[in-house]
Tab-separated table of C-alpha atoms in Angstrom:
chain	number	residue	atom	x	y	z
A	1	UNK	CA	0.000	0.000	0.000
A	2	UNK	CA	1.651	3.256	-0.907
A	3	UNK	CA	1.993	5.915	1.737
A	4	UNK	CA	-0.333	8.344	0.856
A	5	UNK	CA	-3.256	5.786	1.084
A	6	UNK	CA	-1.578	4.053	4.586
A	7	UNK	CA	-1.221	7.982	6.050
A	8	UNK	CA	-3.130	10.615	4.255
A	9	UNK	CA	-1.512	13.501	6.043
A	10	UNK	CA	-4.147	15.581	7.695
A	11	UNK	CA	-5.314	16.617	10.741
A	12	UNK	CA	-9.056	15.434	10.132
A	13	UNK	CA	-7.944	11.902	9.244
A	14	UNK	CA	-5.368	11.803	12.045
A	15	UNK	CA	-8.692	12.600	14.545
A	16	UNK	CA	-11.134	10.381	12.394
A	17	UNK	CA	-8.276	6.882	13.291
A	18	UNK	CA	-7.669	8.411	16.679
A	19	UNK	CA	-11.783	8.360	17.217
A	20	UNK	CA	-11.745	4.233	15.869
A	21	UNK	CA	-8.949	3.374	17.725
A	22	UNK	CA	-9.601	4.624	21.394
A	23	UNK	CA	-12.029	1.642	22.273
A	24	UNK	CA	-9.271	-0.831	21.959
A	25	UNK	CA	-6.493	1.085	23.789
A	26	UNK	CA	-7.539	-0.786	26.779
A	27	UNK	CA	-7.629	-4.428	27.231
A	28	UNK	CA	-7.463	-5.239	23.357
A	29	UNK	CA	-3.721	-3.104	22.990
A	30	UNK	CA	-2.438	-4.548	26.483
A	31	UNK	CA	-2.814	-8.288	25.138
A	32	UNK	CA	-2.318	-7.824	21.363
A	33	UNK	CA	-0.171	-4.659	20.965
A	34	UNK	CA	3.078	-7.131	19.944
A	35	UNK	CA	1.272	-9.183	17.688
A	36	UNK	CA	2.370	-8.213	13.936
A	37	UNK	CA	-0.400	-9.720	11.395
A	38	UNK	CA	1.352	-7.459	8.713
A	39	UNK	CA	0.150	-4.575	6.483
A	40	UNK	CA	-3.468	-4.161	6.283
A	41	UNK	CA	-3.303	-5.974	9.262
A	42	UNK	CA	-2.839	-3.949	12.143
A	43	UNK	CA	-6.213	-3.031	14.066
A	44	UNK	CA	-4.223	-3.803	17.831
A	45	UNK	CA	-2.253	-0.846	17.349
A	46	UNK	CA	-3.562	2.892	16.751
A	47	UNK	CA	-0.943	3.290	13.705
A	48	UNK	CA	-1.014	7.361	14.778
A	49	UNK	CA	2.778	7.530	15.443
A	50	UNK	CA	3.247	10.101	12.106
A	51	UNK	CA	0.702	11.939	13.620
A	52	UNK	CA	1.852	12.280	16.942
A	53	UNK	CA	5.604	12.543	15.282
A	54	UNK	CA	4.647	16.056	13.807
A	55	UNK	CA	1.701	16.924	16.538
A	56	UNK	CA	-1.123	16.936	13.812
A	57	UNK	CA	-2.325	15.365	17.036
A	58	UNK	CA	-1.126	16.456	20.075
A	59	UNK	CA	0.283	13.758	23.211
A	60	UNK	CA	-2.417	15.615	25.439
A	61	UNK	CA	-5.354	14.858	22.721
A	62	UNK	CA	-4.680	10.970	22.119
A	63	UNK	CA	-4.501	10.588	25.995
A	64	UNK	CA	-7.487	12.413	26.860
A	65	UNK	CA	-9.544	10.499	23.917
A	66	UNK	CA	-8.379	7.161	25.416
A	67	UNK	CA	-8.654	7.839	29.052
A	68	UNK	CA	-12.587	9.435	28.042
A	69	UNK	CA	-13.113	5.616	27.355
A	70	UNK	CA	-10.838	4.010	29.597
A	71	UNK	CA	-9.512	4.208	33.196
A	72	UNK	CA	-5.791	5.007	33.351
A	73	UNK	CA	-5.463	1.366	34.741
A	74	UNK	CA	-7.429	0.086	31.322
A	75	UNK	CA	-5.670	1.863	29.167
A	76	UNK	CA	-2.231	2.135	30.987
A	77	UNK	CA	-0.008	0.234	28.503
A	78	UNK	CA	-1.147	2.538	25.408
A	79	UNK	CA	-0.944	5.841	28.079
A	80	UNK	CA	2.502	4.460	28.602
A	81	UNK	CA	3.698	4.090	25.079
A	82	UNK	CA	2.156	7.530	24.026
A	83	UNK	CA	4.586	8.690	26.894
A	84	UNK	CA	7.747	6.952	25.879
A	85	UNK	CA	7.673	9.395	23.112
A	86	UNK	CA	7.161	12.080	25.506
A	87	UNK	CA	10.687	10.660	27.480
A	88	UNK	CA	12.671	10.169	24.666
A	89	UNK	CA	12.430	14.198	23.800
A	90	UNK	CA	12.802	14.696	27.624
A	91	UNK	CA	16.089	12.535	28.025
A	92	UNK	CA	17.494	13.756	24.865
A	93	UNK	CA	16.646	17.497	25.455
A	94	UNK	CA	18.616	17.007	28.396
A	95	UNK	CA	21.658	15.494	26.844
A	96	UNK	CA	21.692	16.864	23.293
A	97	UNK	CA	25.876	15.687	22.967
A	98	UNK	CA	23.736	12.130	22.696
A	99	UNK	CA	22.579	13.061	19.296
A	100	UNK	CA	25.679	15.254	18.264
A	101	UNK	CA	27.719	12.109	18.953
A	102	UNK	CA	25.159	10.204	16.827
A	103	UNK	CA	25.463	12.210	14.267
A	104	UNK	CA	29.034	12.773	14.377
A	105	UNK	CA	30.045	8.792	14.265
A	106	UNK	CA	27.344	8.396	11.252
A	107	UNK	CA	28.821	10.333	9.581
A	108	UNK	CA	32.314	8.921	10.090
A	109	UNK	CA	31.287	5.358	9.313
A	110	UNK	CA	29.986	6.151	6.239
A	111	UNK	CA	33.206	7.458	5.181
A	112	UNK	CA	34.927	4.207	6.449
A	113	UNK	CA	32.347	1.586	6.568
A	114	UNK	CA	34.281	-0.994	4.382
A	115	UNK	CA	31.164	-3.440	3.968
A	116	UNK	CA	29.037	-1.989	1.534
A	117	UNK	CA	27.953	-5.082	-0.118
A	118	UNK	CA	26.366	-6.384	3.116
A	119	UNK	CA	25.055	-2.753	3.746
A	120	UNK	CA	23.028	-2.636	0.200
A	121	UNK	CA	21.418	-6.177	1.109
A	122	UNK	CA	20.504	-5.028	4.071
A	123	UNK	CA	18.827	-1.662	2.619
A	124	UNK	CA	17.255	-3.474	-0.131
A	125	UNK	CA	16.171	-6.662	1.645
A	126	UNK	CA	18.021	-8.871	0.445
A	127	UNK	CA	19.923	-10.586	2.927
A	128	UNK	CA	18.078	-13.714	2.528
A	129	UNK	CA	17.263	-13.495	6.778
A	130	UNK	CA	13.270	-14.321	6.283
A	131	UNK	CA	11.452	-11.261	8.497
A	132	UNK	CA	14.094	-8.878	8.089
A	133	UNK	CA	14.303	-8.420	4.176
A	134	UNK	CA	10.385	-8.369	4.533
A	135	UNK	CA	10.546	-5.687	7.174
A	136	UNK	CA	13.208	-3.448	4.804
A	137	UNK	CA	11.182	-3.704	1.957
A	138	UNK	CA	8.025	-2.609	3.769
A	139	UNK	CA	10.040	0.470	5.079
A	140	UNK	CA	10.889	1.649	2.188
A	141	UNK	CA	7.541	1.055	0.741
A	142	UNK	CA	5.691	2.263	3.516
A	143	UNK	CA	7.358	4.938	5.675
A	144	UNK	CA	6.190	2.409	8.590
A	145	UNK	CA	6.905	-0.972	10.650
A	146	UNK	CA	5.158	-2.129	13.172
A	147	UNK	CA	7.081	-1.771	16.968
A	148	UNK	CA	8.218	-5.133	17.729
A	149	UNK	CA	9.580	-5.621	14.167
A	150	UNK	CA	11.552	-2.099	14.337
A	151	UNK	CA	13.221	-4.213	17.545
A	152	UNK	CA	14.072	-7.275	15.655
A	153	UNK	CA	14.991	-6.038	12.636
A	154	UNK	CA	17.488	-3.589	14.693
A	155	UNK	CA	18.786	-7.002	16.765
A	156	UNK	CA	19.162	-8.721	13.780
A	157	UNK	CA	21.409	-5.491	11.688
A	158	UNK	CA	23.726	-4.898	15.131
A	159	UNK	CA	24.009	-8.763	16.146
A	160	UNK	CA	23.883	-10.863	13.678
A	161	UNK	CA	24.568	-8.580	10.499
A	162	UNK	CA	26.889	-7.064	12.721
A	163	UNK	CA	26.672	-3.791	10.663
A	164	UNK	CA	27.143	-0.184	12.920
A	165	UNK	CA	23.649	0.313	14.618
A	166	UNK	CA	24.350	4.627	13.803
A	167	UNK	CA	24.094	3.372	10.059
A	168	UNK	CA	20.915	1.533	11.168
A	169	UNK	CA	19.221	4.171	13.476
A	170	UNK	CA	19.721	6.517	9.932
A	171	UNK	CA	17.810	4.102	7.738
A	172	UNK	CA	14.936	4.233	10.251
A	173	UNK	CA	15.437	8.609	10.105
A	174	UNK	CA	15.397	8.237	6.452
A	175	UNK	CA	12.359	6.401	5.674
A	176	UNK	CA	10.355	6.674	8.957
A	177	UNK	CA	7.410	8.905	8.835
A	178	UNK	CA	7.690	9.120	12.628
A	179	UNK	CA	10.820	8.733	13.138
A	180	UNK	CA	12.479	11.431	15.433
A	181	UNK	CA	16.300	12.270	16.407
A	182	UNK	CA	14.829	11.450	20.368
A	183	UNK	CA	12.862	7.979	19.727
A	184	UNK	CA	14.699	6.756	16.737
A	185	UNK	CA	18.557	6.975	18.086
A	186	UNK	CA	17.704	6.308	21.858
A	187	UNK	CA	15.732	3.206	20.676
A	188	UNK	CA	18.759	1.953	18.630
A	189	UNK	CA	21.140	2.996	21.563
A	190	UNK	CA	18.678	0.289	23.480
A	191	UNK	CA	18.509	-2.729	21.286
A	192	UNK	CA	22.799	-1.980	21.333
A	193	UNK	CA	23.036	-2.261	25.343
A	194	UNK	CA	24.421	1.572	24.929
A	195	UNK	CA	21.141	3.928	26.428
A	196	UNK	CA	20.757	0.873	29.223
A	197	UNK	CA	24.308	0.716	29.950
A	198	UNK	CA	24.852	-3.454	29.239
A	199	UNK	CA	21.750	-4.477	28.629
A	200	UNK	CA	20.332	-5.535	24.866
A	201	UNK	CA	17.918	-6.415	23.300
A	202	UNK	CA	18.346	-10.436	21.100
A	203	UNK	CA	15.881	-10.952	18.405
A	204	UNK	CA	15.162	-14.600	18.431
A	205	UNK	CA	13.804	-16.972	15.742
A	206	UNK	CA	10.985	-18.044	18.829
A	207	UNK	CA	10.020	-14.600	19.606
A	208	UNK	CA	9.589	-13.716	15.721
A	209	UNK	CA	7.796	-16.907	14.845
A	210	UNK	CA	4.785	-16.967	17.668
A	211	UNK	CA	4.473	-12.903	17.370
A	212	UNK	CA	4.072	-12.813	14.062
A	213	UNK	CA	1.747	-15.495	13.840
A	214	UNK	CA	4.215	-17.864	12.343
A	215	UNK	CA	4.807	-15.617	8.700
A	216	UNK	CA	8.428	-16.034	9.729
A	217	UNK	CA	10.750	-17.816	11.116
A	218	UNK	CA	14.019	-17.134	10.329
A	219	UNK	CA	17.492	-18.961	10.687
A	220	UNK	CA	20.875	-18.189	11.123
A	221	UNK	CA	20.302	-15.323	13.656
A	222	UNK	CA	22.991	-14.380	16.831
A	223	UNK	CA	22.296	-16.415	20.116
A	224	UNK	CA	23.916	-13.743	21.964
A	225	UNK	CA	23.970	-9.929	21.848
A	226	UNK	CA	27.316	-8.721	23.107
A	227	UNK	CA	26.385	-5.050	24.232
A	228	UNK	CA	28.029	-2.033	22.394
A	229	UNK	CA	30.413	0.115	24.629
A	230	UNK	CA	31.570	3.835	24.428
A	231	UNK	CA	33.076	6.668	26.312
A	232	UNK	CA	30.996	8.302	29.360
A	233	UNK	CA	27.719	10.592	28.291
A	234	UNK	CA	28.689	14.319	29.823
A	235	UNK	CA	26.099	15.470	32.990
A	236	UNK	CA	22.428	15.761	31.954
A	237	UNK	CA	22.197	19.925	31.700
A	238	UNK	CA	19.097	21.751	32.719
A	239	UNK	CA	16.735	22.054	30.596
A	240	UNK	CA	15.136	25.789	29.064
A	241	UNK	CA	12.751	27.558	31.142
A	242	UNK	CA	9.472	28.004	29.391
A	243	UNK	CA	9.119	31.089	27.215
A	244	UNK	CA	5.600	32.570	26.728
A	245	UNK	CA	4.752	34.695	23.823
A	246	UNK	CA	2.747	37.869	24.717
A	247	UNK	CA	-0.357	37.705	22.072
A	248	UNK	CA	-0.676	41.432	21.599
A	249	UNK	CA	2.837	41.884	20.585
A	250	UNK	CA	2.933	41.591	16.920
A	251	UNK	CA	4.868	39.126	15.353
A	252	UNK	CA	6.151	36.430	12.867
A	253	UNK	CA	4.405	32.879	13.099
A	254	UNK	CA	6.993	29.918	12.335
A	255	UNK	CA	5.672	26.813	11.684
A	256	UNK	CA	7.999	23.315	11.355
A	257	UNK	CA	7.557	19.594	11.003
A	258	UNK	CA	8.076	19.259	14.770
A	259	UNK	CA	4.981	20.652	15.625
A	260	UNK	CA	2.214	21.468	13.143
A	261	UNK	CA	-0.334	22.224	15.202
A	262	UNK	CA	0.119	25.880	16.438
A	263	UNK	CA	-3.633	26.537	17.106
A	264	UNK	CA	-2.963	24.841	20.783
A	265	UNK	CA	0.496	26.445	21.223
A	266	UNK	CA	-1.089	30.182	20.857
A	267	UNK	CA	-4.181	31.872	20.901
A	268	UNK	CA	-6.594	32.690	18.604
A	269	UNK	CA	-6.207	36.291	18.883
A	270	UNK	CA	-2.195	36.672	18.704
A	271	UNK	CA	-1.515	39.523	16.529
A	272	UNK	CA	0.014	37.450	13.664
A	273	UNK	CA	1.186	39.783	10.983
A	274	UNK	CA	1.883	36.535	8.975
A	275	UNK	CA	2.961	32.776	9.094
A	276	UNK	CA	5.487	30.635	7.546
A	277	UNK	CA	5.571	27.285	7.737
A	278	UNK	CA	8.763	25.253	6.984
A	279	UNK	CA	7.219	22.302	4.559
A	280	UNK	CA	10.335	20.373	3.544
A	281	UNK	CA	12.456	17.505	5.593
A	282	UNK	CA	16.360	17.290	4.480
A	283	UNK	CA	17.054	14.152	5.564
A	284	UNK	CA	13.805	11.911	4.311
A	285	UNK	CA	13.267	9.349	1.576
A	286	UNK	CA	10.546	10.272	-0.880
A	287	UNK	CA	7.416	8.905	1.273
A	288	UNK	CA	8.861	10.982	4.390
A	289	UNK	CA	9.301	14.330	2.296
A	290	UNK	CA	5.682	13.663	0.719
A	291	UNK	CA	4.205	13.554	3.924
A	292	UNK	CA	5.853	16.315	5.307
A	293	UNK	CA	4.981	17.982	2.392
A	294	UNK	CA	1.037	16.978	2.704
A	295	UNK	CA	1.207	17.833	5.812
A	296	UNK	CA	2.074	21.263	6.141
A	297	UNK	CA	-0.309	21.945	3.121
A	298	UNK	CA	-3.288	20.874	5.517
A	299	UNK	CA	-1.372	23.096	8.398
A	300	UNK	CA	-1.734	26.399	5.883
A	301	UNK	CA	-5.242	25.696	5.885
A	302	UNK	CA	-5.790	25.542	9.578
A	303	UNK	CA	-3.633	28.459	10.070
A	304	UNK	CA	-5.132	30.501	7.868
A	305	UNK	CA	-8.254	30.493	9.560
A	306	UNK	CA	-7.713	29.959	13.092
A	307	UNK	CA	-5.382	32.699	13.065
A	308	UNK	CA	-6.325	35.173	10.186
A	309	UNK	CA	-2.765	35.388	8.791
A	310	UNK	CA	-1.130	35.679	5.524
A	311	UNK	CA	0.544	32.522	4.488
A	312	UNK	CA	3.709	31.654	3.231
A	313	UNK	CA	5.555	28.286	2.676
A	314	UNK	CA	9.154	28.188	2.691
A	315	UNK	CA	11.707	25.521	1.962
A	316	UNK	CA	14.176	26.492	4.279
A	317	UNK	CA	15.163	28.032	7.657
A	318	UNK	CA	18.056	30.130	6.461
A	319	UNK	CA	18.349	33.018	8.980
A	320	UNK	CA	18.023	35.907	5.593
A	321	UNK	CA	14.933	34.033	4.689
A	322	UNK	CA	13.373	34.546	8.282
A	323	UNK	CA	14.892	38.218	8.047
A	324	UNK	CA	13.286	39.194	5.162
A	325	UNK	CA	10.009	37.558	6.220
A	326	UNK	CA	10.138	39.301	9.580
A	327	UNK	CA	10.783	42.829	7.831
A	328	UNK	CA	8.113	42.394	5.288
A	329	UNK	CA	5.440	41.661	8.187
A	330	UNK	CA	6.937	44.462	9.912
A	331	UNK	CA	7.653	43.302	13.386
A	332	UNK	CA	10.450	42.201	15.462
A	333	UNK	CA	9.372	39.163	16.526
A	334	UNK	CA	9.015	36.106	15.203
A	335	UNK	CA	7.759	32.754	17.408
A	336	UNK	CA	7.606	29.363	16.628
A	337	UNK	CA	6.621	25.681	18.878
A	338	UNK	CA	9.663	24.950	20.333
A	339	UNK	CA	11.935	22.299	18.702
A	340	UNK	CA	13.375	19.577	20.468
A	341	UNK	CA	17.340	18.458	19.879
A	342	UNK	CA	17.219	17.492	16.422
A	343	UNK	CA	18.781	19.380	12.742
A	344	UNK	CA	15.217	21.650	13.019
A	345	UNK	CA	16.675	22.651	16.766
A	346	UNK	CA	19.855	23.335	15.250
A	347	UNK	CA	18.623	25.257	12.536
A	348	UNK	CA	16.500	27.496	14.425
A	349	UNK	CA	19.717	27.844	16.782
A	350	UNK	CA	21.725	29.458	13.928
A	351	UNK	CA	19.493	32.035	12.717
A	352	UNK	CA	18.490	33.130	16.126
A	353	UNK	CA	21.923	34.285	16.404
A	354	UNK	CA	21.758	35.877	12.855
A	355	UNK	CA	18.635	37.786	13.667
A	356	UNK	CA	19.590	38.725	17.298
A	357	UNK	CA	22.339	40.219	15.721
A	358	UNK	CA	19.595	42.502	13.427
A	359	UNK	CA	17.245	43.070	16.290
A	360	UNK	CA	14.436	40.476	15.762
A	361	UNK	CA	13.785	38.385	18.801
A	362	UNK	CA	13.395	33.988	18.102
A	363	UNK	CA	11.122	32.662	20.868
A	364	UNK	CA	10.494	29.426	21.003
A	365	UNK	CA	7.333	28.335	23.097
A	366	UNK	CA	7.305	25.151	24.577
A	367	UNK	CA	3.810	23.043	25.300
A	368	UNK	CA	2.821	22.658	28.958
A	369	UNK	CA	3.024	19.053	28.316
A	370	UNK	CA	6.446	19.098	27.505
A	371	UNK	CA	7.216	21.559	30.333
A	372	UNK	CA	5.722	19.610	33.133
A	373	UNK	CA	7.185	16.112	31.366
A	374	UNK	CA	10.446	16.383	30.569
A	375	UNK	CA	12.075	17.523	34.034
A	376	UNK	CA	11.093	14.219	35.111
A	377	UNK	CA	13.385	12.160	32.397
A	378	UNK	CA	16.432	12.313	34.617
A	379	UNK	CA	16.863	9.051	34.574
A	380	UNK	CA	15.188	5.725	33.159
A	381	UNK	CA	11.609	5.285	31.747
A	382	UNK	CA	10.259	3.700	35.345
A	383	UNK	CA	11.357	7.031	37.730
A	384	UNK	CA	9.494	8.940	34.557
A	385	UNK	CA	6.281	6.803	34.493
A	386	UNK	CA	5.735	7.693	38.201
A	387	UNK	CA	4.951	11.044	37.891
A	388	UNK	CA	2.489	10.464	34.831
A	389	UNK	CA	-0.752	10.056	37.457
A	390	UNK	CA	-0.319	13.159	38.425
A	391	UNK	CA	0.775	15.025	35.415
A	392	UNK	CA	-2.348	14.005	33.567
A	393	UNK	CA	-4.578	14.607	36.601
A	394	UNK	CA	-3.965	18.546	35.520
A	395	UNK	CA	-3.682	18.372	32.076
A	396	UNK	CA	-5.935	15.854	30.482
């Protein structure tokens, strides 16, 4: 199934499979969620992860929906992997060198990686490892994979492909429509025994066969998963204090793939003199870039007429681009739903410096769900889940 049909990228059909989901988020999810059936296949899981990836729905929407139908004990191992999302950005925010690092070795291994035979089978599925060539080609197809095959398939390229997981984690970034710099490299950095310091995850032939309903069953595979090791991660730093935007100042609306729903970041009436939003990805396949693309078309709508502004898409964040916007509109300002560590973060990072520098003013807002979340992803995903009661007590 191509993309566009598996994911039409808008905000009305992200709401339409959130409202035929939330029934089963309870019992149905907790007992079936690591069952993969295959494409067309999938009703266990809510398949809203692109969604949520680029807040066309918003972490505080899909939880209240769910916990509308459910108690929090019903419906706590959905509520839970809603959140992991939520402590990913929280943990990474925290420890951007994480992804600089990632980055940085990437990009050094593909200068030196000496196997590139083994690399294109892997790519193109055609190792010959039953599951795992199934699982690239669906990828690439797709822009999806179902969770528990994104862990085997990531077993099976560090331990028994033995290819370098950072070459891995960027074939998920690539083709991924919800893949993220937090949830796609600290997920890798698991299955490796690197973000759990010695601890990994081993895809076994078992595990594969009964959870996919016996569609595979392959051979060959590692029967042990030596972890990964590398130098010590610097101190977590603290993270940004929240930034509000006063709504009667006038200003510049910024819109980007990390969060394309500004209508619940600011209100209605904030003196917009205009709105850009940022519509391309430079690091996606095809399927990733056309939903971007899709979906920021659907976000110029909504902005439009929630917030009465002139409209412009643009395919970059160069700082004279954002200059030249911000002097056209007339205004000195220019604010935009904060962006998490990631190449949008770093991007915004650069020209805020460039327009300081002219007198405009960047301000990022964060969402109070990220501002009440993330100080609590100190440490591992069980201190985190602790605090959730009482986080969504307030906001859902």
């Amino acid at each position: 199934m191509h993309t566009t049909e598996l994911f039409p990228a808008t905000r009305a059909h992200a709401l339409q499979r959130l409202a035929a989901f939330a029934p089963h988020a309870g019992r149905d999810y907790s007992e079936n969620r690591n069952v993969d059936e295959g494409q067309g296949r999938r009703s266990h899981v809510s398949m809203l992860s692109p969604y949520l990836r680029h807040r066309l729905i918003t972490e505080r929407e899909v939880v209240a929906t769910v916990l509308a139908q459910h108690s929090l004990a019903e419906a706590e191992k959905y509520v839970q992997e809603v959140l992991w999302r939520t402590y990913w950005k929280g943990w990474l925010e925290m420890r951007p060198a994480v992804w600089h690092r990632f980055v940085a070795e990437r990009d050094a291994v593909r200068g030196s990686f000496r196997g590139a035979k083994l690399l294109k089978s892997a790519v193109s599925g055609a190792t010959g490892i039953d599951g795992f060539d199934d699982w690239a080609r669906e990828l690439v197809e797709t822009g999806y994979l179902h969770n528990h095959a994104r862990m085997w398939f990531a077993s099976i390229w560090i331990f028994t492909l033995e290819l370098p997981w950072t070459l891995g984690a960027d074939f998920f970034l690539r083709h991924l429509l919800d893949a993220d710099p937090a949830s796609n490299t600290l997920s890798w950095r698991w299955v490796a025994g690197l973000q759990t310091v010695g601890k990994t995850y081993l895809a076994t032939a078992e595990n594969i066969a009964r959870y996919t309903q016996g569609r595979f069953a392959p051979k060959g595979l590692a029967v042990t998963a030596q972890p990964l090791v590398e130098p010590p991660l610097p101190s977590p730093l603290h993270l940004q204090e929240r930034v509000e935007h006063n709504p009667r100042t006038p200003a510049l609306l910024v819109v980007t793939p990390e969060d394309l729903h500004p209508e619940t970041v600011f209100v209605p009436d904030s003196r917009f003199n205009g709105a850009l939003i940022f519509s391309a990805t430079d690091i996606g396949a095809p399927q990733s870039q056309a939903f971007v693309a899709a979906a920021a078309a659907d976000t110029t709508a909504r902005v439009k007429a929630h917030f009465g502004s002139p409209v412009q898409n643009i395919a970059t964040l160069d700082p004279e681009v954002l200059l030249a916007a911000s002097r056209d509109a007339g205004v000195g300002t220019i604010v935009t739903p904060y962006a998490p560590t990631g190449s949008i973060a770093h991007s915004l990072s650069v020209a805020a410096a460039t327009l300081k520098a002219e007198g405009v003013q960047l301000i990022q807002t964060k969402r109070t769900w990220d501002a009440r979340l993330w100080p609590f992803a100190t440490k591992g995903f069980f201190a985190f889940k602790q605090h959730i009661p009482a986080v969504l007590a307030d906001e859902v």
